[in-house]
C-alpha cells in the first residue's frame, strides 16, 4: 500500500468528466444569446463525455493500482461502479433536456452539475481513505443540492433541496465525527485503519461508535432505513431527471465504499456487524415495500421502491463473500438501468399531465404504446419477473444469501418482496386498463427515445444474458478490494 | 461450421424482431423479410449438412450462459448428423410454407403479425434442434409451445380457434411438466444439463436403474405431449383451427416431430432402460393403429390428415422403442415432406373451394386443379408407403426394426396400420378429387352447416341432403364451378417441390447403399465403449439388403387398402359414406374418435370440476378472506408508517439520531462479544 | 500544553450543542449554524489528534482544510435555498416547509 505516485493516467475518466463539466459551465455562462433550445447541445456534449469516460474506464480494467498516497484505488470493482454511474449520468442527460426546456432550465447548467456529480461518484468508487471519501461524497452532495433546486422560483424543488441539504450535511457531520474518532485511535485516515482501531484494543466502544457514525452517514445515501426519510420528499419535489440520477448514481457509488468496508475492513469482525446489517436490511425491505403500497404519486412510489431495493442489496452485502459482492454489483447495475428507464417514462408523461399522479398514467398504453411498454418492462423488471434483469438480480442476491447460510433472512426477504408485485402491477394496470383522461399522443425527442431504448435493451439483455455482467462482477471481486 | 449454426438459428429471430418493431405496417415487406431470413437459414443449413456428410461427427460449441455457485448453465450448439438433418428439414419446410403463405394469407389483416410469429416459431424450433443441453432445449421447447399457441389462436376472434389454442397449450404443458421433472431429476443426480455428459453419466452407471427408467419415462411423457401420443393426442386435431400453412409447418412437419426428436436426442437414457423402450414402443404402436382407425371415419379434410399425422408419429415412436433409431429418424424426415405436402395440398383445395373443409361437399375437383390433385396423390402414396415413394423406405425400415426386436405383435399392428393408412388416404383422394361433384357442394358465399359423414340412407331420400339440408340444384353448382380454378404459382410451386422430395427422398435409405442414410444417422452408443458395438451393428445393417418378406407384406397391405378404397369410394355415385353402413355403430364410434374427448370432458366435469368447486369455495371464502385481510393489514401498516413521514425535516433528523443511539446501545450491549470477535479477528 | 482529553471533551460538548440546536431550533438559519458547530467540533478533534497522535504527518490539519472549505460551500447553498423559500412563504420556520410529505 505504498503506491505513492501521482499517477494521473488512471484518472482519465474523472479528468474527462470534470474537464467537460467546467467547459460546459463556462460556455453556458459566457456565450451570448444562448437560448434554451440551443443549450440542448450541451446535454449531448455531456453524453459524449460520459461515453468517453466510460471507454476510458473500460480501458483501465485489470490494473489493480493504488495511487495518490494510498487514497485512491483503481481496481475492477472501481471500474465496474464507474461504468454504472457513467451509464446513469449518460442516460439521464439523454432524456433530461426535454424536461428541462419545458421547465425553463438551461440544459447546460444541468449538464455541468451532472458531470461534477458523476466525477464525485467515480472518485468515491475509488476512495480508500477518509479524506478522499469525504470530499467525493461532498462533491456529489453539493451537485445534488443545486440539481434538486435547479427549477428557479419554484417552491417544491427548493423545499426538497433544503431538506436534502440539512439532512445530508447533518449526516456528514456525524460521519466526520466518526472518522475523527477512528483517526484519533489509529493515527491513520485510511479505510484499513478501521480494523486497527479495534486492534489497539484500548477503546473498543469508541471505535465501535466511530464506525457506526460512519455507517449512518453512508446509510443515508443508500436509503438504509431509518436514515432514509429524506428520500420520498426529495423524490417528489425534485425535477424528474435529477431524481433519476440521484436514485441510481449516488447510491451506486456509495455502495462501492460500503462493499470495501464490509468485504475488506470488517471482514475480520463479520460476526458483529452482519446481524446488525441483516436486521437493517430486512427492516429496509419491509418499510420500503409497505410504504409504497398506499402511494398515489409515482415519484414517491419510486422512492419507496428505491428503499426496498436498497434492502435487497444490503442483504447481499450482509451475505458477503464473492457471490454476495458480485450480487451487489449486478443488482446495482440492473437497478440503475430499470429505474432510469422508468424515470424517463415518468419524465415524458408528467410534463404532459402537469403532475406525477399515478392516475394520470391512465390509458398510457393507448397514448403511446412504446412508452407504456418500456414502463411495463422496467416495472416488471423491478418486480422481479423472469426473464427480465430484475429477476436474475434478485435470484443472485437470494442465492448468495442462501449460500452464506442466511436462510431465515432470505426467506423473509422473499416473502416481503412478494408485496412489491402488488404496487408495481397496480401501476401497470392503470396504464393498460384504465380509460385515458385525454387521448393526445405523447411526443418526445430523440434523446429520450435513445434513453428509453437503452433502458429496454438493458432490461432484456441483462436478464437473458446475465453472464458477461455477472462475470465482470465476479472477476472484480476475485481481484480483491484492497 | 458450428458457428454457422448460430446464424441459422438467429436469422429468423432477427426477422421476428425486425417485423414486430419496424416493418409491421408494411405487409409485403414483412412477408419478404421472413422468407429471406428463413431462406438464408436454409442455405446455411445445407452447407452444414454437406460439411457433416463430408466429415461426420459431433461438434459442440458452448457459451457459459450463467454460473451461480455449482450451477453452470450453457447456451450451446450441438451439431451431429441428427441435428444437421433436422436443420435442413425445418428450414426447407419452413421456407416453402412461408412462400405458400404469401398467397394463403394474402388477404388477412394480420399478415405482418403472421409472418412475425412464423419467424419466431422457426427460430424456436431451430434452437430446439441445436440445443446442447436439457435446460436450453426446455426453454426452446416452451417457446415452440408458445408459438404454436399463438398461431393456432391466430384468428382469435373465432371462439373455436381460441379454445383450440388453449387446449393445445394446456395438454402439451401437461407433458412439459414431465419433461421438466426429468431434467431436475437428472440434474439432481448428475449435476449437469449437457446431453453428452448426462449420457456419459448414465452409461457409467452413476444413476440408479430406477432413476434412469423414471427419467426416461418422464422425458417420454413430455415427448408424448408434443408429439400427440395417446392419451395426450387430443389437442392436435383441434389445432387444425389455425391457418392451414401453420398446420403444415408446426402440426405436421416440425413441432409435433419435436417429441420424436427429443427421444432420439436423449436416446442414451432409453437404451439404458429396457422398460422405458417397451413403453415407448407400445404407446407408439398403439397410437399408430388407434389414430389410423379414427382417420377412416373423419369428414374434415384437415382432420383426416391430422389423425394421419398422429398415426405416423406413432410409427416413429414405435421405431425408436424397438431400437430402430435410424428408422425412426428417417421416417421423421420423409414424413416431414409428405405430410407438409398433404396439408399444403389440403390448404390449396380449401383456399380455392370457398374455405370448405368437409370432403363430402367436394368431389371431382381433379378437373379444376390438376397440380394440386397430382401432388396430393403423390403425397398419399408416400404416406401409404407404396414402393418407390419415400414413405415406403422409411416405413419398411421401421417394420424391419420392429421385427428384429422380436415384437411380432407390434409388427402386425404396423403392417395392418399400413393398410388402414392406404385406405383412409385414398378415401380422401377419391372423394375429393374424383367422382361426381357433391350434391351439397357450396355455391359460393354463405357458410354451410357441418354435415359430417352423410349416411347413404339420408342421401337416397329424394330431394333432401344430410341433416335435412336440401341438395343444391345442378344449376347453382354449375354457377359456382365457374369460380373453380387452380391455385396461384406461389402455392403450386411448393407443392411440386415437396412432391418431388416425397418421391426421391426415400432412395437415400435404400438398404445396403454404401453412403445411405443408415450409415449417416445412427445411434453411436452412450459414452465410451458403446461405439464399437454400435459400429458393428451399423455395418451389419448397412450390408443387408431388403427384407423381402416385409417388403411383400407391406406393399400387399398397401395395395389391399388402396383397392378397398377404390371399391368403396372410387365408384361412388352420391356424396355418402358406404363404410358407415358396413361398419354400423363401430363407424359412429370411430367418427366420434372413440369418445376420448367426451370422456375427458366427463371426467373433468365430474371429478376435476367437483374438486375444483370445493377448492373454489375454500378459495372464495377462506383463502380470499385471509388474503384480503392480509392486504388490508399491509396497507394499514403502510398508512401508519406514513404518519412518521410528516414532511418536517427535523423530525427526520431526530429519527436519524435515535437510530444512531439505538445502534450504539446495541453495540454497548454486545460489547464483550464485540471486543473478543474484533480483537481475535484482527490479530 | 493542554492534554488531549480536554480537547476531546470540548469537541464532544460542541458537537452536542450543535446537535441539540439542529434538532430543536425552528429557524432554518439557526439550524444551519448549528450544523456548522458540529462540523467545527469535528475540526477541533482532527487538529487535536493531528497534534498529539501524528505530529509529523499533519494528516488532521490537511483534513480540516477540506472540511472547512466544504462546510462554507454547503452553507452558501443552504442560505440560497432558505432565501428562495422565504420569498414564497415569508418564513424561515422549518415547520412551514412541509408541502412534501407522506
mmCIF file of N, CA, C and O in Angstrom, chain B residues 314-376:
data_model
loop_
_atom_site.group_PDB
_atom_site.id
_atom_site.type_symbol
_atom_site.label_atom_id
_atom_site.label_comp_id
_atom_site.label_asym_id
_atom_site.label_seq_id
_atom_site.Cartn_x
_atom_site.Cartn_y
_atom_site.Cartn_z
ATOM 1 N N UNK B 314 -46.826 -42.043 -34.244
ATOM 2 C CA UNK B 314 -46.825 -43.296 -33.500
ATOM 3 C C UNK B 314 -45.840 -44.295 -34.106
ATOM 4 O O UNK B 314 -45.095 -44.964 -33.388
ATOM 5 N N UNK B 315 -45.835 -44.351 -35.436
ATOM 6 C CA UNK B 315 -44.852 -45.205 -36.110
ATOM 7 C C UNK B 315 -43.432 -44.873 -35.675
ATOM 8 O O UNK B 315 -42.630 -45.752 -35.367
ATOM 9 N N UNK B 316 -43.144 -43.567 -35.666
ATOM 10 C CA UNK B 316 -41.778 -43.150 -35.327
ATOM 11 C C UNK B 316 -41.428 -43.559 -33.907
ATOM 12 O O UNK B 316 -40.343 -44.081 -33.632
ATOM 13 N N UNK B 317 -42.357 -43.323 -33.004
ATOM 14 C CA UNK B 317 -42.101 -43.686 -31.608
ATOM 15 C C UNK B 317 -41.897 -45.193 -31.496
ATOM 16 O O UNK B 317 -41.023 -45.662 -30.757
ATOM 17 N N UNK B 318 -42.733 -45.941 -32.240
ATOM 18 C CA UNK B 318 -42.623 -47.390 -32.204
ATOM 19 C C UNK B 318 -41.228 -47.799 -32.666
ATOM 20 O O UNK B 318 -40.581 -48.665 -32.071
ATOM 21 N N UNK B 319 -40.744 -47.155 -33.730
ATOM 22 C CA UNK B 319 -39.416 -47.483 -34.241
ATOM 23 C C UNK B 319 -38.367 -47.233 -33.171
ATOM 24 O O UNK B 319 -37.509 -48.081 -32.887
ATOM 25 N N UNK B 320 -38.443 -46.056 -32.521
ATOM 26 C CA UNK B 320 -37.445 -45.733 -31.501
ATOM 27 C C UNK B 320 -37.537 -46.738 -30.352
ATOM 28 O O UNK B 320 -36.519 -47.210 -29.837
ATOM 29 N N UNK B 321 -38.761 -47.073 -29.981
ATOM 30 C CA UNK B 321 -38.936 -48.003 -28.874
ATOM 31 C C UNK B 321 -38.402 -49.387 -29.202
ATOM 32 O O UNK B 321 -37.947 -50.115 -28.317
ATOM 33 N N UNK B 322 -38.447 -49.735 -30.487
ATOM 34 C CA UNK B 322 -37.962 -51.063 -30.880
ATOM 35 C C UNK B 322 -36.479 -51.047 -31.186
ATOM 36 O O UNK B 322 -35.949 -52.024 -31.722
ATOM 37 N N UNK B 323 -35.811 -49.944 -30.886
ATOM 38 C CA UNK B 323 -34.376 -49.897 -31.125
ATOM 39 C C UNK B 323 -34.019 -49.429 -32.520
ATOM 40 O O UNK B 323 -32.845 -49.396 -32.877
ATOM 41 N N UNK B 324 -35.008 -49.067 -33.312
ATOM 42 C CA UNK B 324 -34.724 -48.616 -34.674
ATOM 43 C C UNK B 324 -34.489 -47.123 -34.735
ATOM 44 O O UNK B 324 -35.307 -46.382 -35.284
ATOM 45 N N UNK B 325 -33.386 -46.696 -34.182
ATOM 46 C CA UNK B 325 -33.068 -45.265 -34.124
ATOM 47 C C UNK B 325 -33.062 -44.656 -35.524
ATOM 48 O O UNK B 325 -33.742 -43.674 -35.808
ATOM 49 N N UNK B 326 -32.294 -45.299 -36.406
ATOM 50 C CA UNK B 326 -32.171 -44.772 -37.764
ATOM 51 C C UNK B 326 -33.530 -44.739 -38.453
ATOM 52 O O UNK B 326 -33.899 -43.751 -39.092
ATOM 53 N N UNK B 327 -34.299 -45.836 -38.304
ATOM 54 C CA UNK B 327 -35.591 -45.927 -38.959
ATOM 55 C C UNK B 327 -36.521 -44.815 -38.490
ATOM 56 O O UNK B 327 -37.187 -44.155 -39.305
ATOM 57 N N UNK B 328 -36.545 -44.579 -37.191
ATOM 58 C CA UNK B 328 -37.430 -43.546 -36.651
ATOM 59 C C UNK B 328 -37.074 -42.172 -37.191
ATOM 60 O O UNK B 328 -37.946 -41.416 -37.627
ATOM 61 N N UNK B 329 -35.776 -41.850 -37.187
ATOM 62 C CA UNK B 329 -35.355 -40.532 -37.660
ATOM 63 C C UNK B 329 -35.588 -40.404 -39.161
ATOM 64 O O UNK B 329 -35.992 -39.347 -39.659
ATOM 65 N N UNK B 330 -35.368 -41.505 -39.876
ATOM 66 C CA UNK B 330 -35.581 -41.471 -41.322
ATOM 67 C C UNK B 330 -37.050 -41.203 -41.636
ATOM 68 O O UNK B 330 -37.383 -40.397 -42.498
ATOM 69 N N UNK B 331 -37.912 -41.860 -40.903
ATOM 70 C CA UNK B 331 -39.338 -41.639 -41.126
ATOM 71 C C UNK B 331 -39.717 -40.209 -40.736
ATOM 72 O O UNK B 331 -40.562 -39.588 -41.386
ATOM 73 N N UNK B 332 -39.074 -39.697 -39.698
ATOM 74 C CA UNK B 332 -39.302 -38.303 -39.299
ATOM 75 C C UNK B 332 -39.026 -37.377 -40.469
ATOM 76 O O UNK B 332 -39.784 -36.447 -40.751
ATOM 77 N N UNK B 333 -37.929 -37.645 -41.195
ATOM 78 C CA UNK B 333 -37.554 -36.779 -42.306
ATOM 79 C C UNK B 333 -38.525 -36.934 -43.480
ATOM 80 O O UNK B 333 -39.082 -35.952 -43.969
ATOM 81 N N UNK B 334 -38.764 -38.165 -43.921
ATOM 82 C CA UNK B 334 -39.626 -38.340 -45.094
ATOM 83 C C UNK B 334 -41.045 -37.866 -44.772
ATOM 84 O O UNK B 334 -41.695 -37.234 -45.595
ATOM 85 N N UNK B 335 -41.478 -38.165 -43.560
ATOM 86 C CA UNK B 335 -42.824 -37.755 -43.162
ATOM 87 C C UNK B 335 -42.971 -36.242 -43.223
ATOM 88 O O UNK B 335 -44.009 -35.727 -43.614
ATOM 89 N N UNK B 336 -41.924 -35.523 -42.839
ATOM 90 C CA UNK B 336 -41.996 -34.065 -42.867
ATOM 91 C C UNK B 336 -42.347 -33.595 -44.268
ATOM 92 O O UNK B 336 -43.173 -32.695 -44.449
ATOM 93 N N UNK B 337 -41.760 -34.213 -45.273
ATOM 94 C CA UNK B 337 -42.030 -33.769 -46.645
ATOM 95 C C UNK B 337 -43.454 -34.093 -47.053
ATOM 96 O O UNK B 337 -44.202 -33.241 -47.507
ATOM 97 N N UNK B 338 -43.838 -35.388 -46.933
ATOM 98 C CA UNK B 338 -45.145 -35.693 -47.498
ATOM 99 C C UNK B 338 -46.307 -35.215 -46.641
ATOM 100 O O UNK B 338 -47.378 -34.921 -47.158
ATOM 101 N N UNK B 339 -46.078 -35.076 -45.338
ATOM 102 C CA UNK B 339 -47.194 -34.585 -44.551
ATOM 103 C C UNK B 339 -47.376 -33.079 -44.730
ATOM 104 O O UNK B 339 -48.499 -32.586 -44.800
ATOM 105 N N UNK B 340 -46.258 -32.347 -44.850
ATOM 106 C CA UNK B 340 -46.376 -30.928 -45.175
ATOM 107 C C UNK B 340 -47.087 -30.774 -46.502
ATOM 108 O O UNK B 340 -47.960 -29.910 -46.673
ATOM 109 N N UNK B 341 -46.738 -31.644 -47.449
ATOM 110 C CA UNK B 341 -47.377 -31.588 -48.762
ATOM 111 C C UNK B 341 -48.877 -31.844 -48.653
ATOM 112 O O UNK B 341 -49.680 -31.146 -49.281
ATOM 113 N N UNK B 342 -49.256 -32.838 -47.853
ATOM 114 C CA UNK B 342 -50.683 -33.127 -47.706
ATOM 115 C C UNK B 342 -51.430 -31.919 -47.161
ATOM 116 O O UNK B 342 -52.505 -31.559 -47.633
ATOM 117 N N UNK B 343 -50.843 -31.280 -46.148
ATOM 118 C CA UNK B 343 -51.519 -30.124 -45.570
ATOM 119 C C UNK B 343 -51.575 -28.964 -46.548
ATOM 120 O O UNK B 343 -52.602 -28.301 -46.685
ATOM 121 N N UNK B 344 -50.467 -28.731 -47.226
ATOM 122 C CA UNK B 344 -50.460 -27.605 -48.157
ATOM 123 C C UNK B 344 -51.423 -27.879 -49.305
ATOM 124 O O UNK B 344 -52.109 -26.968 -49.788
ATOM 125 N N UNK B 345 -51.491 -29.148 -49.747
ATOM 126 C CA UNK B 345 -52.449 -29.505 -50.793
ATOM 127 C C UNK B 345 -53.869 -29.292 -50.304
ATOM 128 O O UNK B 345 -54.710 -28.704 -50.995
ATOM 129 N N UNK B 346 -54.135 -29.741 -49.079
ATOM 130 C CA UNK B 346 -55.463 -29.529 -48.498
ATOM 131 C C UNK B 346 -55.756 -28.040 -48.426
ATOM 132 O O UNK B 346 -56.870 -27.590 -48.732
ATOM 133 N N UNK B 347 -54.716 -27.255 -48.056
ATOM 134 C CA UNK B 347 -54.888 -25.810 -47.988
ATOM 135 C C UNK B 347 -55.221 -25.247 -49.355
ATOM 136 O O UNK B 347 -56.064 -24.350 -49.484
ATOM 137 N N UNK B 348 -54.567 -25.778 -50.369
ATOM 138 C CA UNK B 348 -54.830 -25.303 -51.736
ATOM 139 C C UNK B 348 -56.286 -25.551 -52.110
ATOM 140 O O UNK B 348 -56.951 -24.696 -52.703
ATOM 141 N N UNK B 349 -56.798 -26.733 -51.742
ATOM 142 C CA UNK B 349 -58.205 -27.042 -52.009
ATOM 143 C C UNK B 349 -59.108 -26.090 -51.229
ATOM 144 O O UNK B 349 -60.042 -25.494 -51.782
ATOM 145 N N UNK B 350 -58.797 -25.930 -49.956
ATOM 146 C CA UNK B 350 -59.644 -25.088 -49.097
ATOM 147 C C UNK B 350 -59.652 -23.656 -49.598
ATOM 148 O O UNK B 350 -60.692 -22.999 -49.665
ATOM 149 N N UNK B 351 -58.478 -23.193 -49.985
ATOM 150 C CA UNK B 351 -58.322 -21.806 -50.437
ATOM 151 C C UNK B 351 -59.208 -21.552 -51.655
ATOM 152 O O UNK B 351 -59.897 -20.534 -51.741
ATOM 153 N N UNK B 352 -59.193 -22.521 -52.605
ATOM 154 C CA UNK B 352 -59.949 -22.303 -53.822
ATOM 155 C C UNK B 352 -61.431 -22.608 -53.622
ATOM 156 O O UNK B 352 -62.293 -22.018 -54.250
ATOM 157 N N UNK B 353 -61.714 -23.559 -52.731
ATOM 158 C CA UNK B 353 -63.063 -24.100 -52.638
ATOM 159 C C UNK B 353 -63.877 -23.398 -51.558
ATOM 160 O O UNK B 353 -64.468 -24.033 -50.694
ATOM 161 N N UNK B 354 -63.891 -22.113 -51.567
ATOM 162 C CA UNK B 354 -64.755 -21.301 -50.689
ATOM 163 C C UNK B 354 -64.539 -21.616 -49.206
ATOM 164 O O UNK B 354 -65.467 -21.589 -48.422
ATOM 165 N N UNK B 355 -63.311 -21.963 -48.824
ATOM 166 C CA UNK B 355 -62.982 -22.268 -47.423
ATOM 167 C C UNK B 355 -63.843 -23.382 -46.848
ATOM 168 O O UNK B 355 -64.182 -23.387 -45.671
ATOM 169 N N UNK B 356 -64.199 -24.340 -47.715
ATOM 170 C CA UNK B 356 -64.954 -25.504 -47.269
ATOM 171 C C UNK B 356 -63.971 -26.612 -46.910
ATOM 172 O O UNK B 356 -62.963 -26.796 -47.585
ATOM 173 N N UNK B 357 -64.249 -27.313 -45.785
ATOM 174 C CA UNK B 357 -63.305 -28.344 -45.373
ATOM 175 C C UNK B 357 -63.896 -29.738 -45.357
ATOM 176 O O UNK B 357 -63.171 -30.720 -45.156
ATOM 177 N N UNK B 358 -65.224 -29.847 -45.546
ATOM 178 C CA UNK B 358 -65.836 -31.176 -45.493
ATOM 179 C C UNK B 358 -65.669 -31.874 -46.832
ATOM 180 O O UNK B 358 -66.062 -31.355 -47.877
ATOM 181 N N UNK B 359 -65.074 -33.088 -46.805
ATOM 182 C CA UNK B 359 -64.783 -33.737 -48.075
ATOM 183 C C UNK B 359 -66.062 -34.120 -48.808
ATOM 184 O O UNK B 359 -66.059 -34.256 -50.025
ATOM 185 N N UNK B 360 -67.159 -34.296 -48.077
ATOM 186 C CA UNK B 360 -68.401 -34.707 -48.752
ATOM 187 C C UNK B 360 -69.060 -33.573 -49.492
ATOM 188 O O UNK B 360 -70.044 -33.761 -50.190
ATOM 189 N N UNK B 361 -68.527 -32.370 -49.337
ATOM 190 C CA UNK B 361 -69.028 -31.260 -50.144
ATOM 191 C C UNK B 361 -68.165 -31.082 -51.391
ATOM 192 O O UNK B 361 -68.338 -30.143 -52.146
ATOM 193 N N UNK B 362 -67.167 -31.949 -51.553
ATOM 194 C CA UNK B 362 -66.260 -31.796 -52.693
ATOM 195 C C UNK B 362 -66.576 -32.871 -53.737
ATOM 196 O O UNK B 362 -67.696 -33.315 -53.869
ATOM 197 N N UNK B 363 -65.582 -33.311 -54.440
ATOM 198 C CA UNK B 363 -65.799 -34.322 -55.475
ATOM 199 C C UNK B 363 -65.469 -33.771 -56.843
ATOM 200 O O UNK B 363 -65.800 -32.627 -57.160
ATOM 201 N N UNK B 364 -64.727 -34.589 -57.611
ATOM 202 C CA UNK B 364 -64.419 -34.213 -58.992
ATOM 203 C C UNK B 364 -63.552 -32.982 -59.142
ATOM 204 O O UNK B 364 -63.529 -32.356 -60.202
ATOM 205 N N UNK B 365 -62.819 -32.644 -58.111
ATOM 206 C CA UNK B 365 -62.030 -31.419 -58.208
ATOM 207 C C UNK B 365 -60.802 -31.591 -59.092
ATOM 208 O O UNK B 365 -60.143 -30.623 -59.438
ATOM 209 N N UNK B 366 -60.490 -32.826 -59.447
ATOM 210 C CA UNK B 366 -59.306 -33.069 -60.277
ATOM 211 C C UNK B 366 -59.350 -32.199 -61.531
ATOM 212 O O UNK B 366 -58.355 -31.659 -61.962
ATOM 213 N N UNK B 367 -60.543 -32.089 -62.077
ATOM 214 C CA UNK B 367 -60.714 -31.356 -63.314
ATOM 215 C C UNK B 367 -60.238 -29.908 -63.185
ATOM 216 O O UNK B 367 -59.760 -29.316 -64.137
ATOM 217 N N UNK B 368 -60.417 -29.339 -62.019
ATOM 218 C CA UNK B 368 -60.156 -27.908 -61.869
ATOM 219 C C UNK B 368 -58.746 -27.621 -61.370
ATOM 220 O O UNK B 368 -58.221 -26.564 -61.629
ATOM 221 N N UNK B 369 -58.198 -28.540 -60.605
ATOM 222 C CA UNK B 369 -56.872 -28.264 -60.038
ATOM 223 C C UNK B 369 -55.990 -29.502 -60.162
ATOM 224 O O UNK B 369 -55.827 -30.252 -59.216
ATOM 225 N N UNK B 370 -55.419 -29.641 -61.354
ATOM 226 C CA UNK B 370 -54.667 -30.854 -61.637
ATOM 227 C C UNK B 370 -53.378 -30.938 -60.818
ATOM 228 O O UNK B 370 -53.027 -31.989 -60.291
ATOM 229 N N UNK B 371 -52.678 -29.820 -60.689
ATOM 230 C CA UNK B 371 -51.388 -29.868 -59.985
ATOM 231 C C UNK B 371 -51.624 -30.247 -58.525
ATOM 232 O O UNK B 371 -50.966 -31.145 -57.977
ATOM 233 N N UNK B 372 -52.587 -29.580 -57.910
ATOM 234 C CA UNK B 372 -52.886 -29.902 -56.522
ATOM 235 C C UNK B 372 -53.255 -31.376 -56.391
ATOM 236 O O UNK B 372 -52.768 -32.082 -55.505
ATOM 237 N N UNK B 373 -54.101 -31.860 -57.305
ATOM 238 C CA UNK B 373 -54.569 -33.230 -57.208
ATOM 239 C C UNK B 373 -53.411 -34.211 -57.362
ATOM 240 O O UNK B 373 -53.258 -35.152 -56.563
ATOM 241 N N UNK B 374 -52.570 -33.993 -58.376
ATOM 242 C CA UNK B 374 -51.485 -34.953 -58.622
ATOM 243 C C UNK B 374 -50.496 -34.952 -57.456
ATOM 244 O O UNK B 374 -50.080 -36.010 -56.968
ATOM 245 N N UNK B 375 -50.152 -33.772 -56.975
ATOM 246 C CA UNK B 375 -49.206 -33.748 -55.866
ATOM 247 C C UNK B 375 -49.816 -34.391 -54.621
ATOM 248 O O UNK B 375 -49.124 -35.085 -53.866
ATOM 249 N N UNK B 376 -51.116 -34.192 -54.431
ATOM 250 C CA UNK B 376 -51.768 -34.825 -53.279
ATOM 251 C C UNK B 376 -51.725 -36.348 -53.412
ATOM 252 O O UNK B 376 -51.562 -37.070 -52.430
#
